[in-house]
Tab-separated table of C-alpha atoms and ligand atoms in Angstrom:
chain	number	residue	atom	x	y	z
Q	18	MET	CA	-7.143	-54.976	-80.723
Q	19	HIS	CA	-8.312	-58.332	-81.814
Q	20	ARG	CA	-8.326	-61.909	-80.799
Q	21	LEU	CA	-8.194	-65.204	-82.587
Q	22	LEU	CA	-10.656	-67.420	-80.850
Q	23	GLY	CA	-12.110	-70.719	-81.942
Q	24	THR	CA	-9.460	-71.782	-84.386
Q	25	ALA	CA	-6.528	-71.234	-82.042
Q	26	ILE	CA	-8.241	-73.154	-79.302
Q	27	LEU	CA	-9.319	-76.017	-81.523
Q	28	SER	CA	-5.911	-76.509	-83.003
Q	29	THR	CA	-4.316	-76.370	-79.540
Q	30	ILE	CA	-6.497	-79.250	-78.472
Q	31	ALA	CA	-5.873	-81.154	-81.679
Q	32	ILE	CA	-2.122	-80.835	-81.328
Q	33	ALA	CA	-2.163	-81.580	-77.619
Q	34	THR	CA	-4.036	-84.852	-78.073
Q	35	GLN	CA	-1.800	-85.796	-80.956
Q	36	PHE	CA	1.212	-85.501	-78.649
Q	37	VAL	CA	-0.112	-87.616	-75.807
Q	38	PRO	CA	0.731	-91.068	-77.166
Q	39	LEU	CA	4.187	-89.830	-78.158
Q	40	LEU	CA	4.967	-88.494	-74.703
Q	41	ALA	CA	3.635	-91.595	-72.993
Q	42	ALA	CA	6.050	-93.894	-74.758
Q	43	VAL	CA	9.487	-94.043	-73.121
Q	44	GLU	CA	11.772	-95.182	-75.915
Q	45	THR	CA	15.122	-94.389	-77.448
Q	46	PRO	CA	15.881	-90.682	-76.985
Q	47	SER	CA	14.563	-88.729	-79.960
Q	48	TYR	CA	15.670	-85.400	-81.362
Q	49	TYR	CA	12.302	-84.623	-82.894
Q	50	ARG	CA	10.184	-85.730	-79.944
Q	51	ASP	CA	12.370	-84.749	-76.973
Q	52	VAL	CA	15.048	-82.223	-77.895
Q	53	ARG	CA	13.498	-80.013	-80.552
Q	54	PRO	CA	10.575	-78.876	-78.332
Q	55	ILE	CA	13.066	-77.870	-75.603
Q	56	LEU	CA	15.079	-75.839	-78.092
Q	57	GLN	CA	11.955	-74.214	-79.575
Q	58	ARG	CA	10.602	-73.261	-76.195
Q	59	ASN	CA	13.845	-72.062	-74.580
Q	60	CYS	CA	16.548	-71.316	-77.124
Q	61	GLN	CA	15.298	-70.271	-80.555
Q	62	GLY	CA	14.348	-66.780	-79.353
Q	63	CYS	CA	18.050	-65.912	-79.652
Q	64	HIS	CA	19.318	-68.776	-81.799
Q	65	GLN	CA	17.195	-68.543	-84.967
Q	66	PRO	CA	18.146	-67.738	-88.568
Q	67	SER	CA	17.554	-63.998	-88.303
Q	68	LEU	CA	19.249	-63.506	-84.909
Q	69	LYS	CA	21.881	-66.244	-84.487
Q	70	SER	CA	23.430	-65.210	-81.168
Q	71	SER	CA	27.072	-66.320	-81.208
Q	72	GLY	CA	26.535	-67.654	-84.742
Q	73	LEU	CA	24.216	-70.439	-83.538
Q	74	ASP	CA	20.827	-71.335	-85.058
Q	75	VAL	CA	18.972	-74.218	-83.376
Q	76	THR	CA	15.814	-74.267	-85.519
Q	77	THR	CA	16.843	-77.240	-87.664
Q	78	PHE	CA	18.952	-80.300	-86.874
Q	79	ALA	CA	21.492	-79.330	-89.532
Q	80	ASP	CA	21.996	-75.824	-88.171
Q	81	PHE	CA	22.147	-77.025	-84.580
Q	82	ALA	CA	24.772	-79.614	-85.590
Q	83	LYS	CA	26.791	-76.979	-87.466
Q	84	GLY	CA	27.001	-74.983	-84.244
Q	85	GLY	CA	28.156	-71.435	-83.655
Q	86	ARG	CA	31.340	-69.434	-83.258
Q	87	ARG	CA	32.848	-72.029	-80.952
Q	88	GLY	CA	32.170	-74.971	-83.251
Q	89	PRO	CA	29.593	-77.784	-83.313
Q	90	ALA	CA	27.009	-77.533	-80.523
Q	91	PHE	CA	27.223	-81.302	-79.979
Q	92	MET	CA	29.150	-84.383	-81.093
Q	93	ALA	CA	27.551	-87.840	-81.142
Q	94	SER	CA	28.091	-89.645	-77.805
Q	95	ASP	CA	30.237	-86.793	-76.422
Q	96	ALA	CA	29.176	-85.965	-72.867
Q	97	ALA	CA	31.411	-82.877	-73.060
Q	98	SER	CA	29.394	-81.397	-75.964
Q	99	LEU	CA	29.226	-77.603	-75.927
Q	100	VAL	CA	25.456	-77.448	-75.548
Q	101	LEU	CA	25.582	-79.624	-72.427
Q	102	LYS	CA	28.276	-77.475	-70.876
Q	103	TYR	CA	26.158	-74.366	-71.447
Q	104	VAL	CA	22.867	-75.751	-70.161
Q	105	LYS	CA	24.583	-77.258	-67.094
Q	106	GLY	CA	26.353	-73.991	-66.339
Q	107	GLU	CA	29.852	-75.452	-66.811
Q	108	LEU	CA	30.358	-72.687	-69.326
Q	109	GLN	CA	29.058	-69.164	-68.658
Q	110	PRO	CA	26.682	-67.497	-69.295
Q	111	VAL	CA	24.397	-70.420	-68.533
Q	112	MET	CA	21.861	-71.130	-71.312
Q	113	PRO	CA	19.056	-70.198	-71.745
Q	114	MET	CA	20.681	-66.828	-71.165
Q	115	GLY	CA	18.764	-64.462	-68.897
Q	116	ALA	CA	16.224	-67.113	-67.876
Q	117	PRO	CA	16.067	-69.786	-65.177
Q	118	PRO	CA	18.185	-72.886	-66.007
Q	119	LEU	CA	16.466	-75.790	-67.744
Q	120	PRO	CA	14.818	-78.296	-65.411
Q	121	LYS	CA	16.970	-81.363	-64.759
Q	122	ASP	CA	14.739	-83.726	-66.781
Q	123	GLN	CA	15.191	-81.546	-69.866
Q	124	ILE	CA	18.970	-81.428	-69.472
Q	125	ASP	CA	18.862	-85.214	-69.023
Q	126	SER	CA	16.823	-85.571	-72.234
Q	127	ILE	CA	19.395	-83.655	-74.269
Q	128	ALA	CA	22.250	-85.586	-72.622
Q	129	ALA	CA	20.544	-88.954	-73.237
Q	130	TRP	CA	19.967	-88.125	-76.892
Q	131	ILE	CA	23.617	-87.118	-77.370
Q	132	ALA	CA	24.771	-90.246	-75.496
Q	133	ALA	CA	22.630	-92.398	-77.788
Q	134	GLY	CA	24.387	-91.021	-80.875
Q	135	ALA	CA	22.570	-87.687	-81.476
Q	136	LYS	CA	20.598	-88.970	-84.450
Q	137	ASP	CA	18.281	-86.856	-86.571
Q	138	ASP	CA	14.824	-88.420	-86.684
Q	139	THR	CA	12.989	-85.383	-88.067
Q	140	PRO	CA	10.298	-86.618	-90.471
Q	141	ALA	CA	11.012	-85.348	-93.990
Q	142	GLU	CA	7.810	-83.295	-94.075
Q	143	ALA	CA	8.683	-81.603	-90.780
Q	144	VAL	CA	12.092	-80.242	-91.817
Q	145	ASP	CA	11.771	-76.468	-91.597
Q	146	THR	CA	12.227	-75.043	-95.074
Q	147	ILE	CA	10.805	-71.587	-94.288
Q	148	SER	CA	13.148	-68.623	-93.847
Q	149	ALA	CA	13.448	-65.004	-94.946
Q	150	ALA	CA	15.048	-66.231	-98.166
Q	151	HIS	CA	12.339	-68.878	-98.579
Q	152	PRO	CA	9.091	-67.326	-97.324
Q	153	PRO	CA	5.989	-69.494	-96.914
Q	154	ILE	CA	4.162	-70.791	-99.961
Q	155	TYR	CA	0.379	-70.867	-99.601
Q	156	SER	CA	-2.044	-73.194	-101.335
Q	157	GLN	CA	-4.962	-71.331	-99.767
Q	158	PRO	CA	-5.411	-68.037	-97.922
Q	159	PRO	CA	-4.362	-68.329	-94.241
Q	160	VAL	CA	-6.627	-67.502	-91.313
Q	161	ILE	CA	-5.712	-63.945	-90.325
Q	162	GLY	CA	-5.495	-63.182	-86.617
Q	163	ALA	CA	-4.218	-59.619	-86.620
Q	164	LEU	CA	-3.959	-56.358	-88.554
Q	165	ALA	CA	-2.306	-53.007	-87.764
Q	166	PHE	CA	-1.839	-49.774	-89.686
Q	167	SER	CA	1.507	-48.024	-89.259
Q	168	PRO	CA	1.215	-44.702	-87.386
Q	169	ASP	CA	2.187	-42.767	-90.543
Q	170	GLY	CA	-0.766	-44.357	-92.328
Q	171	GLN	CA	1.435	-45.674	-95.134
Q	172	THR	CA	1.326	-49.412	-94.533
Q	173	LEU	CA	-0.910	-52.170	-93.215
Q	174	ALA	CA	0.666	-55.118	-91.376
Q	175	VAL	CA	-1.165	-58.431	-91.801
Q	176	ALA	CA	-0.485	-61.593	-89.785
Q	177	GLY	CA	-0.016	-64.616	-92.057
Q	178	TYR	CA	1.411	-68.090	-91.385
Q	179	ARG	CA	4.987	-67.825	-89.990
Q	180	GLU	CA	5.170	-64.213	-91.184
Q	181	ILE	CA	3.900	-60.662	-91.153
Q	182	LEU	CA	3.022	-59.222	-94.550
Q	183	ILE	CA	3.504	-55.487	-94.901
Q	184	HIS	CA	1.133	-54.076	-97.505
Q	185	LYS	CA	0.568	-50.589	-98.818
Q	186	ALA	CA	-2.217	-49.089	-96.717
Q	187	ASP	CA	-4.692	-49.006	-99.611
Q	188	GLY	CA	-4.048	-52.668	-100.408
Q	189	SER	CA	-2.371	-51.834	-103.718
Q	190	GLY	CA	0.755	-53.910	-103.167
Q	191	LEU	CA	2.925	-56.100	-100.939
Q	192	VAL	CA	5.920	-54.176	-99.611
Q	193	LYS	CA	7.769	-56.616	-97.324
Q	194	ARG	CA	7.498	-60.027	-95.722
Q	195	LEU	CA	8.770	-60.483	-92.163
Q	196	VAL	CA	9.339	-64.200	-91.675
Q	197	GLY	CA	9.722	-65.686	-88.187
Q	198	GLN	CA	9.235	-68.868	-86.171
Q	199	SER	CA	5.668	-68.532	-84.830
Q	200	GLU	CA	3.002	-70.328	-86.824
Q	201	ARG	CA	0.310	-67.979	-85.597
Q	202	LEU	CA	0.425	-64.317	-84.770
Q	203	ASN	CA	-2.588	-63.330	-82.717
Q	204	SER	CA	-1.822	-59.642	-82.411
Q	205	LEU	CA	0.213	-56.880	-84.007
Q	206	ALA	CA	0.977	-53.418	-82.640
Q	207	PHE	CA	3.204	-50.593	-83.843
Q	208	SER	CA	5.031	-48.360	-81.397
Q	209	ALA	CA	3.720	-44.777	-81.535
Q	210	ASP	CA	6.797	-43.600	-83.478
Q	211	GLY	CA	6.276	-46.395	-86.014
Q	212	LYS	CA	9.846	-47.644	-85.612
Q	213	GLN	CA	8.936	-50.963	-84.015
Q	214	LEU	CA	6.284	-53.528	-84.766
Q	215	ILE	CA	5.511	-56.116	-82.129
Q	216	ALA	CA	3.820	-59.407	-82.844
Q	217	ALA	CA	2.502	-61.850	-80.255
Q	218	GLY	CA	1.693	-65.473	-81.019
Q	219	GLY	CA	3.504	-68.761	-81.119
Q	220	SER	CA	2.978	-72.344	-82.178
Q	221	PRO	CA	0.014	-73.980	-80.431
Q	222	ALA	CA	0.929	-76.387	-77.607
Q	223	ARG	CA	4.658	-75.736	-78.178
Q	224	PHE	CA	5.717	-72.159	-77.450
Q	225	GLY	CA	4.549	-68.585	-77.209
Q	226	GLU	CA	6.609	-65.812	-78.748
Q	227	ILE	CA	6.855	-62.052	-78.798
Q	228	GLN	CA	8.666	-60.651	-81.805
Q	229	VAL	CA	9.989	-57.114	-82.009
Q	230	TRP	CA	10.678	-55.942	-85.571
Q	231	ASP	CA	12.613	-52.951	-86.831
Q	232	THR	CA	10.087	-51.654	-89.341
Q	233	ALA	CA	12.466	-49.579	-91.479
Q	234	ALA	CA	15.037	-52.347	-91.876
Q	235	GLY	CA	12.475	-55.170	-91.898
Q	236	THR	CA	14.632	-57.146	-89.470
Q	237	LEU	CA	13.837	-59.021	-86.276
Q	238	LYS	CA	15.350	-57.129	-83.338
Q	239	LYS	CA	14.291	-59.440	-80.556
Q	240	SER	CA	12.361	-62.609	-80.012
Q	241	THR	CA	11.320	-63.867	-76.615
Q	242	THR	CA	9.750	-67.271	-76.161
Q	243	LEU	CA	7.520	-67.815	-73.170
Q	244	THR	CA	5.071	-70.479	-71.953
Q	245	ASN	CA	4.227	-73.696	-73.792
Q	246	ASP	CA	1.407	-72.236	-75.885
Q	247	THR	CA	0.600	-69.225	-78.039
Q	248	VAL	CA	0.306	-65.847	-76.343
Q	249	PHE	CA	-2.389	-63.289	-77.099
Q	250	GLY	CA	-3.312	-59.644	-77.188
Q	251	GLY	CA	0.095	-57.944	-77.189
Q	252	SER	CA	0.245	-54.208	-76.629
Q	253	ILE	CA	3.022	-51.663	-76.336
Q	254	THR	CA	3.287	-48.544	-74.168
Q	255	PRO	CA	3.109	-45.136	-75.880
Q	256	ASP	CA	6.869	-44.669	-75.276
Q	257	GLY	CA	7.559	-48.064	-76.875
Q	258	LYS	CA	9.618	-49.296	-73.915
Q	259	THR	CA	7.264	-51.894	-72.473
Q	260	ILE	CA	5.179	-54.711	-73.906
Q	261	ALA	CA	2.283	-56.625	-72.334
Q	262	VAL	CA	0.881	-59.928	-73.468
Q	263	GLY	CA	-1.742	-62.421	-72.254
Q	264	ALA	CA	-1.060	-66.141	-71.833
Q	265	THR	CA	-2.845	-69.475	-71.511
Q	266	ASP	CA	-1.238	-69.984	-68.072
Q	267	ASN	CA	-3.676	-67.220	-66.960
Q	268	SER	CA	-0.885	-64.667	-66.597
Q	269	VAL	CA	-0.155	-61.269	-68.081
Q	270	ARG	CA	3.543	-60.844	-68.862
Q	271	ILE	CA	5.200	-57.441	-68.935
Q	272	LEU	CA	8.439	-57.305	-70.909
Q	273	GLU	CA	11.092	-54.732	-71.608
Q	274	THR	CA	10.987	-54.137	-75.374
Q	275	ALA	CA	14.729	-53.571	-75.845
Q	276	THR	CA	15.929	-56.685	-74.037
Q	277	GLY	CA	12.899	-58.992	-74.025
Q	278	LYS	CA	13.419	-59.317	-70.265
Q	279	GLU	CA	10.332	-60.216	-68.262
Q	280	LEU	CA	9.620	-57.384	-65.824
Q	281	GLN	CA	6.403	-58.703	-64.294
Q	282	LYS	CA	4.274	-61.796	-64.355
Q	283	ILE	CA	0.802	-60.812	-63.208
Q	284	GLY	CA	-1.218	-63.761	-62.006
Q	285	ASN	CA	-4.608	-62.451	-60.951
Q	286	HIS	CA	-6.778	-63.960	-63.698
Q	287	GLU	CA	-8.336	-67.398	-63.401
Q	288	ASN	CA	-8.360	-68.334	-67.079
Q	289	TRP	CA	-6.618	-67.510	-70.364
Q	290	VAL	CA	-5.803	-63.841	-70.827
Q	291	LEU	CA	-6.751	-62.911	-74.391
Q	292	CYS	CA	-6.127	-59.203	-74.699
Q	293	THR	CA	-4.337	-56.285	-73.037
Q	294	VAL	CA	-4.260	-52.534	-73.415
Q	295	PHE	CA	-2.159	-49.858	-71.686
Q	296	GLY	CA	-3.651	-46.660	-70.310
Q	297	VAL	CA	-2.694	-43.308	-71.820
Q	298	ASP	CA	0.385	-42.824	-69.618
Q	299	GLY	CA	1.555	-46.436	-69.968
Q	300	LYS	CA	1.603	-46.873	-66.184
Q	301	ARG	CA	-1.501	-48.984	-65.943
Q	302	LEU	CA	-2.884	-51.814	-67.966
Q	303	VAL	CA	-6.248	-53.491	-68.488
Q	304	SER	CA	-6.349	-57.201	-69.322
Q	305	VAL	CA	-9.388	-59.242	-70.351
Q	306	SER	CA	-9.807	-62.964	-69.873
Q	307	LYS	CA	-11.970	-65.989	-70.378
Q	308	ASP	CA	-12.556	-65.680	-66.605
Q	309	ARG	CA	-14.989	-62.825	-67.558
Q	310	ALA	CA	-12.952	-60.112	-65.834
Q	311	ALA	CA	-11.378	-56.934	-67.120
Q	312	LYS	CA	-8.644	-56.183	-64.572
Q	313	LEU	CA	-6.703	-52.990	-64.055
Q	314	SER	CA	-3.094	-53.507	-62.955
Q	315	ASP	CA	-0.148	-51.301	-62.087
Q	316	VAL	CA	2.601	-51.859	-64.663
Q	317	ALA	CA	5.640	-51.032	-62.508
Q	318	SER	CA	4.695	-53.272	-59.565
Q	319	GLY	CA	2.441	-55.774	-61.341
Q	320	GLY	CA	-0.070	-55.092	-58.569
Q	321	PHE	CA	-3.830	-55.501	-58.952
Q	322	LEU	CA	-5.785	-52.210	-58.787
Q	323	GLU	CA	-9.436	-52.817	-59.719
Q	324	ASN	CA	-11.924	-55.035	-61.433
Q	325	VAL	CA	-13.137	-52.749	-64.206
Q	326	ASN	CA	-16.356	-54.597	-65.058
Q	327	LEU	CA	-19.191	-56.513	-63.514
Q	328	LEU	CA	-18.530	-60.147	-64.470
Q	329	ARG	CA	-20.689	-61.431	-67.314
Q	330	GLY	CA	-19.488	-63.590	-70.241
Q	331	GLU	CA	-15.947	-64.579	-71.208
Q	332	LEU	CA	-14.034	-61.576	-72.540
Q	333	SER	CA	-11.831	-61.764	-75.603
Q	334	ALA	CA	-11.276	-58.238	-76.889
Q	335	ILE	CA	-10.485	-54.765	-75.606
Q	336	ALA	CA	-9.666	-51.425	-77.223
Q	337	ARG	CA	-8.889	-48.037	-75.674
Q	338	LYS	CA	-10.162	-44.639	-76.734
Q	339	PRO	CA	-7.273	-42.721	-78.295
Q	340	GLY	CA	-5.822	-40.345	-75.709
Q	341	LYS	CA	-8.243	-41.260	-72.913
Q	342	ASP	CA	-8.582	-43.913	-70.228
Q	343	LEU	CA	-11.842	-45.355	-71.524
Q	344	VAL	CA	-12.015	-48.903	-72.840
Q	345	VAL	CA	-14.503	-50.988	-74.762
Q	346	VAL	CA	-14.607	-54.702	-73.922
Q	347	GLY	CA	-16.489	-57.605	-75.470
Q	348	GLY	CA	-16.714	-61.361	-75.801
Q	349	GLU	CA	-19.110	-64.183	-75.268
Q	350	GLU	CA	-22.063	-62.055	-74.195
Q	351	ARG	CA	-21.922	-60.292	-77.602
Q	352	VAL	CA	-22.456	-56.889	-75.999
Q	353	PRO	CA	-19.673	-54.286	-76.225
Q	354	TYR	CA	-19.375	-52.365	-72.926
Q	355	ILE	CA	-17.623	-49.029	-72.630
Q	356	TYR	CA	-15.951	-48.615	-69.225
Q	357	MET	CA	-13.878	-45.989	-67.473
Q	358	MET	CA	-10.537	-47.407	-66.362
Q	359	ASP	CA	-10.875	-45.491	-63.114
Q	360	ARG	CA	-13.612	-46.060	-60.614
Q	361	PRO	CA	-15.226	-42.824	-59.398
Q	362	LYS	CA	-14.275	-41.849	-55.824
Q	363	VAL	CA	-17.514	-43.026	-54.214
Q	364	MET	CA	-16.693	-46.555	-54.929
Q	365	LYS	CA	-18.598	-49.725	-54.372
Q	366	ILE	CA	-16.954	-53.036	-55.057
Q	367	ALA	CA	-18.434	-55.132	-57.853
Q	368	ASP	CA	-20.979	-52.664	-59.087
Q	369	ASP	CA	-21.117	-51.052	-62.485
Q	370	THR	CA	-20.309	-47.423	-61.616
Q	371	THR	CA	-17.526	-47.477	-64.189
Q	372	LEU	CA	-19.920	-48.367	-67.020
Q	373	VAL	CA	-20.311	-45.538	-69.492
Q	374	ARG	CA	-22.413	-47.162	-72.196
Q	375	LYS	CA	-23.538	-50.475	-73.641
Q	376	LEU	CA	-23.556	-50.910	-77.411
Q	377	PRO	CA	-26.146	-53.115	-79.143
Q	378	ARG	CA	-25.896	-56.898	-78.906
Q	379	GLN	CA	-24.106	-58.539	-81.859
Q	380	ASP	CA	-25.135	-61.620	-83.820
Q	381	GLY	CA	-22.048	-63.581	-82.792
Q	382	ASN	CA	-19.425	-63.682	-80.009
Q	383	ILE	CA	-17.141	-60.666	-80.168
Q	384	ALA	CA	-13.550	-61.420	-81.214
Q	385	ALA	CA	-12.218	-57.990	-82.152
Q	386	LEU	CA	-12.758	-54.346	-81.248
Q	387	ALA	CA	-11.180	-51.150	-82.536
Q	388	TRP	CA	-11.578	-47.515	-81.478
Q	389	SER	CA	-10.670	-44.942	-84.114
Q	390	GLY	CA	-9.014	-41.575	-83.777
Q	391	GLY	CA	-9.886	-38.823	-86.184
Q	392	ALA	CA	-12.432	-36.008	-86.090
Q	393	LYS	CA	-15.400	-38.300	-85.548
Q	394	GLU	CA	-14.447	-41.258	-83.385
Q	395	LYS	CA	-15.913	-44.674	-84.056
Q	396	ILE	CA	-15.917	-48.114	-82.476
Q	397	ALA	CA	-15.843	-51.158	-84.754
Q	398	VAL	CA	-17.093	-54.509	-83.455
Q	399	ALA	CA	-16.450	-57.883	-85.082
Q	400	GLY	CA	-16.599	-61.550	-84.250
Q	401	LEU	CA	-18.119	-64.813	-85.234
Q	402	ALA	CA	-20.920	-63.175	-87.239
Q	403	PRO	CA	-19.645	-62.242	-90.714
Q	404	GLN	CA	-20.394	-58.533	-90.383
Q	405	VAL	CA	-18.562	-55.618	-88.794
Q	406	ASN	CA	-20.704	-52.985	-87.097
Q	407	ILE	CA	-19.459	-49.441	-86.594
Q	408	TYR	CA	-20.856	-47.269	-83.771
Q	409	ASP	CA	-20.618	-43.706	-82.565
Q	410	PRO	CA	-19.104	-44.023	-79.043
Q	411	GLU	CA	-20.743	-40.750	-77.930
Q	412	THR	CA	-24.308	-41.849	-78.605
Q	413	GLY	CA	-24.048	-45.610	-79.072
Q	414	THR	CA	-25.870	-45.379	-82.400
Q	415	MET	CA	-24.858	-47.428	-85.401
Q	416	VAL	CA	-22.915	-45.590	-88.093
Q	417	ALA	CA	-22.661	-48.340	-90.711
Q	418	ALA	CA	-22.441	-52.113	-91.183
Q	419	CYS	CA	-19.596	-53.575	-93.244
Q	420	THR	CA	-20.769	-56.678	-95.083
Q	421	GLY	CA	-19.225	-59.051	-97.607
Q	422	HIS	CA	-17.365	-61.372	-95.206
Q	423	THR	CA	-18.056	-65.064	-95.540
Q	424	ALA	CA	-16.957	-66.215	-92.057
Q	425	GLY	CA	-15.792	-65.036	-88.628
Q	426	ILE	CA	-13.689	-61.891	-88.301
Q	427	TYR	CA	-10.741	-61.901	-85.882
Q	428	ALA	CA	-8.924	-58.700	-86.769
Q	429	LEU	CA	-9.835	-55.040	-87.125
Q	430	ALA	CA	-7.776	-51.886	-87.567
Q	431	PHE	CA	-8.641	-48.259	-88.234
Q	432	ASN	CA	-6.077	-46.210	-90.103
Q	433	PRO	CA	-4.636	-43.270	-88.122
Q	434	ALA	CA	-6.921	-40.741	-89.847
Q	435	GLY	CA	-9.913	-42.835	-88.828
Q	436	ASP	CA	-11.470	-42.853	-92.280
Q	437	ARG	CA	-10.593	-46.433	-93.249
Q	438	LEU	CA	-11.290	-49.727	-91.492
Q	439	ALA	CA	-9.430	-52.936	-92.375
Q	440	THR	CA	-10.991	-56.291	-91.478
Q	441	ALA	CA	-9.789	-59.902	-91.746
Q	442	GLY	CA	-10.375	-63.343	-90.309
Q	443	PHE	CA	-11.256	-66.859	-91.243
Q	444	ASP	CA	-11.697	-66.434	-95.004
Q	445	GLY	CA	-8.179	-65.051	-95.438
Q	446	HIS	CA	-9.227	-61.891	-97.264
Q	447	VAL	CA	-8.314	-58.385	-96.140
Q	448	ARG	CA	-11.106	-55.893	-96.755
Q	449	ILE	CA	-10.687	-52.165	-96.530
Q	450	TYR	CA	-13.837	-50.101	-96.031
Q	451	SER	CA	-14.603	-46.435	-95.815
Q	452	ALA	CA	-15.155	-46.035	-92.052
Q	453	ASP	CA	-18.094	-43.623	-92.421
Q	454	THR	CA	-20.175	-45.600	-94.885
Q	455	CYS	CA	-18.695	-49.114	-94.921
Q	456	GLN	CA	-18.289	-48.778	-98.649
Q	457	LEU	CA	-15.788	-51.459	-99.741
Q	458	GLN	CA	-12.592	-49.866	-101.082
Q	459	LYS	CA	-10.483	-52.966	-101.565
Q	460	ASP	CA	-10.750	-56.726	-101.074
Q	461	PHE	CA	-7.533	-58.706	-101.451
Q	462	ILE	CA	-5.748	-61.874	-100.417
Q	463	PRO	CA	-2.594	-60.684	-98.634
Q	464	VAL	CA	-0.382	-63.689	-99.444
Q	465	PRO	CA	1.006	-64.925	-102.746
Q	466	LEU	CA	-0.972	-68.069	-103.624
Q	467	LEU	CA	0.443	-71.097	-105.356
Q	468	VAL	CA	-1.138	-71.179	-108.781
Q	469	SER	CA	-3.299	-74.277	-108.842
Q	470	ARG	CA	-2.279	-76.903	-111.327
Q	471	GLN	CA	-5.661	-78.607	-111.870
J	510	HEC	C1	18.365	-64.442	-74.489
J	510	HEC	C2	19.176	-64.965	-75.556
J	510	HEC	C3	19.599	-66.423	-75.516
J	510	HEC	C4	18.862	-67.533	-75.232
J	510	HEC	C5	17.395	-67.584	-74.872
J	510	HEC	C6	19.732	-68.652	-75.381
J	510	HEC	N1	20.974	-68.246	-75.749
J	510	HEC	FE1	22.590	-69.437	-76.145
J	510	HEC	N2	23.733	-67.790	-76.447
J	510	HEC	C7	23.307	-66.493	-76.343
J	510	HEC	C8	24.457	-65.626	-76.444
J	510	HEC	C9	24.419	-64.097	-76.383
J	510	HEC	C10	25.584	-66.456	-76.597
J	510	HEC	C11	27.051	-66.036	-76.634
J	510	HEC	C12	27.527	-66.014	-75.206
J	510	HEC	C13	28.968	-65.605	-75.064
J	510	HEC	O1	29.750	-65.905	-75.950
J	510	HEC	O2	29.282	-65.007	-74.028
J	510	HEC	C14	25.093	-67.804	-76.648
J	510	HEC	C15	25.889	-68.927	-76.838
J	510	HEC	C16	25.420	-70.217	-76.900
J	510	HEC	C17	26.212	-71.353	-77.285
J	510	HEC	C18	27.638	-71.318	-77.755
J	510	HEC	C19	27.611	-71.017	-79.248
J	510	HEC	C20	28.982	-70.786	-79.833
J	510	HEC	O3	29.435	-71.627	-80.616
J	510	HEC	O4	29.565	-69.726	-79.519
J	510	HEC	C21	25.427	-72.455	-77.186
J	510	HEC	C22	25.801	-73.892	-77.497
J	510	HEC	C23	24.132	-71.996	-76.751
J	510	HEC	N3	24.152	-70.628	-76.600
J	510	HEC	C24	23.045	-72.824	-76.510
J	510	HEC	C25	21.823	-72.365	-76.061
J	510	HEC	C26	20.744	-73.250	-75.711
J	510	HEC	C27	20.789	-74.737	-75.780
J	510	HEC	C28	19.733	-72.446	-75.290
J	510	HEC	C29	18.404	-72.889	-74.755
J	510	HEC	C30	18.417	-73.856	-73.683
J	510	HEC	C31	20.148	-71.072	-75.433
J	510	HEC	N4	21.431	-71.068	-75.891
J	510	HEC	C32	19.355	-69.970	-75.156
J	510	HEC	C33	22.011	-66.061	-76.175
J	510	HEC	C34	20.945	-66.874	-75.833
């Protein structure tokens, strides 16, 4: 489990401030400024190139204008346009399907834009040219926010820009590219049977998204957009039926994998929730937050059960021991703490009776943690210092230090056998080390780079 810290936050602020003057000005209705964000946030989950519910894709003006099975979604100046009928509930099912209706001001925005002639004012450079047929082109390696090995140990999923790159597990070749709408993917997780890959992320200050991919077919099965910002720290239950994700509205969202339906919105944190992990039986969940708490919740009811830790620094990462309800958490304080999920019977509130062990303090804030399976379990710790340290969870002693990174590391993954560790982060390289010795096995850039024309 792994978190993308500084960069996500910085760019959120940058984009947010950039939008302020635009929002403040009340002018002619604009597709790009007013309508497109509503569609991205509420509609593209189902109406995007790879899903196209009812034949409709709303991700570009041209596709939105083309419409779906019933014809054009709107006609200039036509108050009876199809899209208006659906968002107002004059046609059923009301859109967005399966979610609360749009607020009146958003319906009014779409209506005003159609009334004013439904013009396309998308700047040329902002027209979306990326799709499965036209995957992203990179001039430099992207910041990597997430990595995950498939449960069969054959492939390594790497989060790029607008896509997931599926590589052979030893880094010897690119197998598939899974292109979607989110600019950033902050976490990746395979279901235990390897059939589904979930990705959590979004586009900063616009929308959060959870993608569910069919790994064999390489197709998007489901996309759910939620909140107005990227989401973090997605995890999936061992049976693959339920997903949890953390959000910048301080909530944890629990979704049904098959339908994308929100089952619970847990609101007991006081700041951004950056990572989640389910317990062994999938019935309970621990979430960590910038509010410094690791909280244990009941998945079925969304109810709060316990504070797992004594509050210290902001928390950004959590990983669970394979097959056991023990977690390691870390963040701003730079110290990884191993906690039991369950408080012993003689319980005192807000003490540290659940603490099993502290690992040594790191040189930078912790952004990613991983707990290996295999014969000899290990915990890997990474963050803003360009080095990954591997520890023996039983004794807390250091096993090896993986060097060679040039900047912060946001993503870690052990392979299922526990003998390889993949790392990635700011410098855009993926490095694969031997987990026992930190000997570098492979160092590669996971995206095809534009050949420079100097
Ligand atoms: C959870 C999935 C989902 C979401 C989210 C969603 N839609 Fe739909 N949409 C559908 C499905 C399914 C249909 C087909 C409904 C039917 O025919 O009964 C549809 C049909 C439509 C149609 C008619 C297309 C045609 O030509 O047949 C329009 C227009 C539309 N949606 C607009 C929107 C807008 C606008 C939003 C966001 C405010 C939105 N939808 C959000 C699933 C979704």
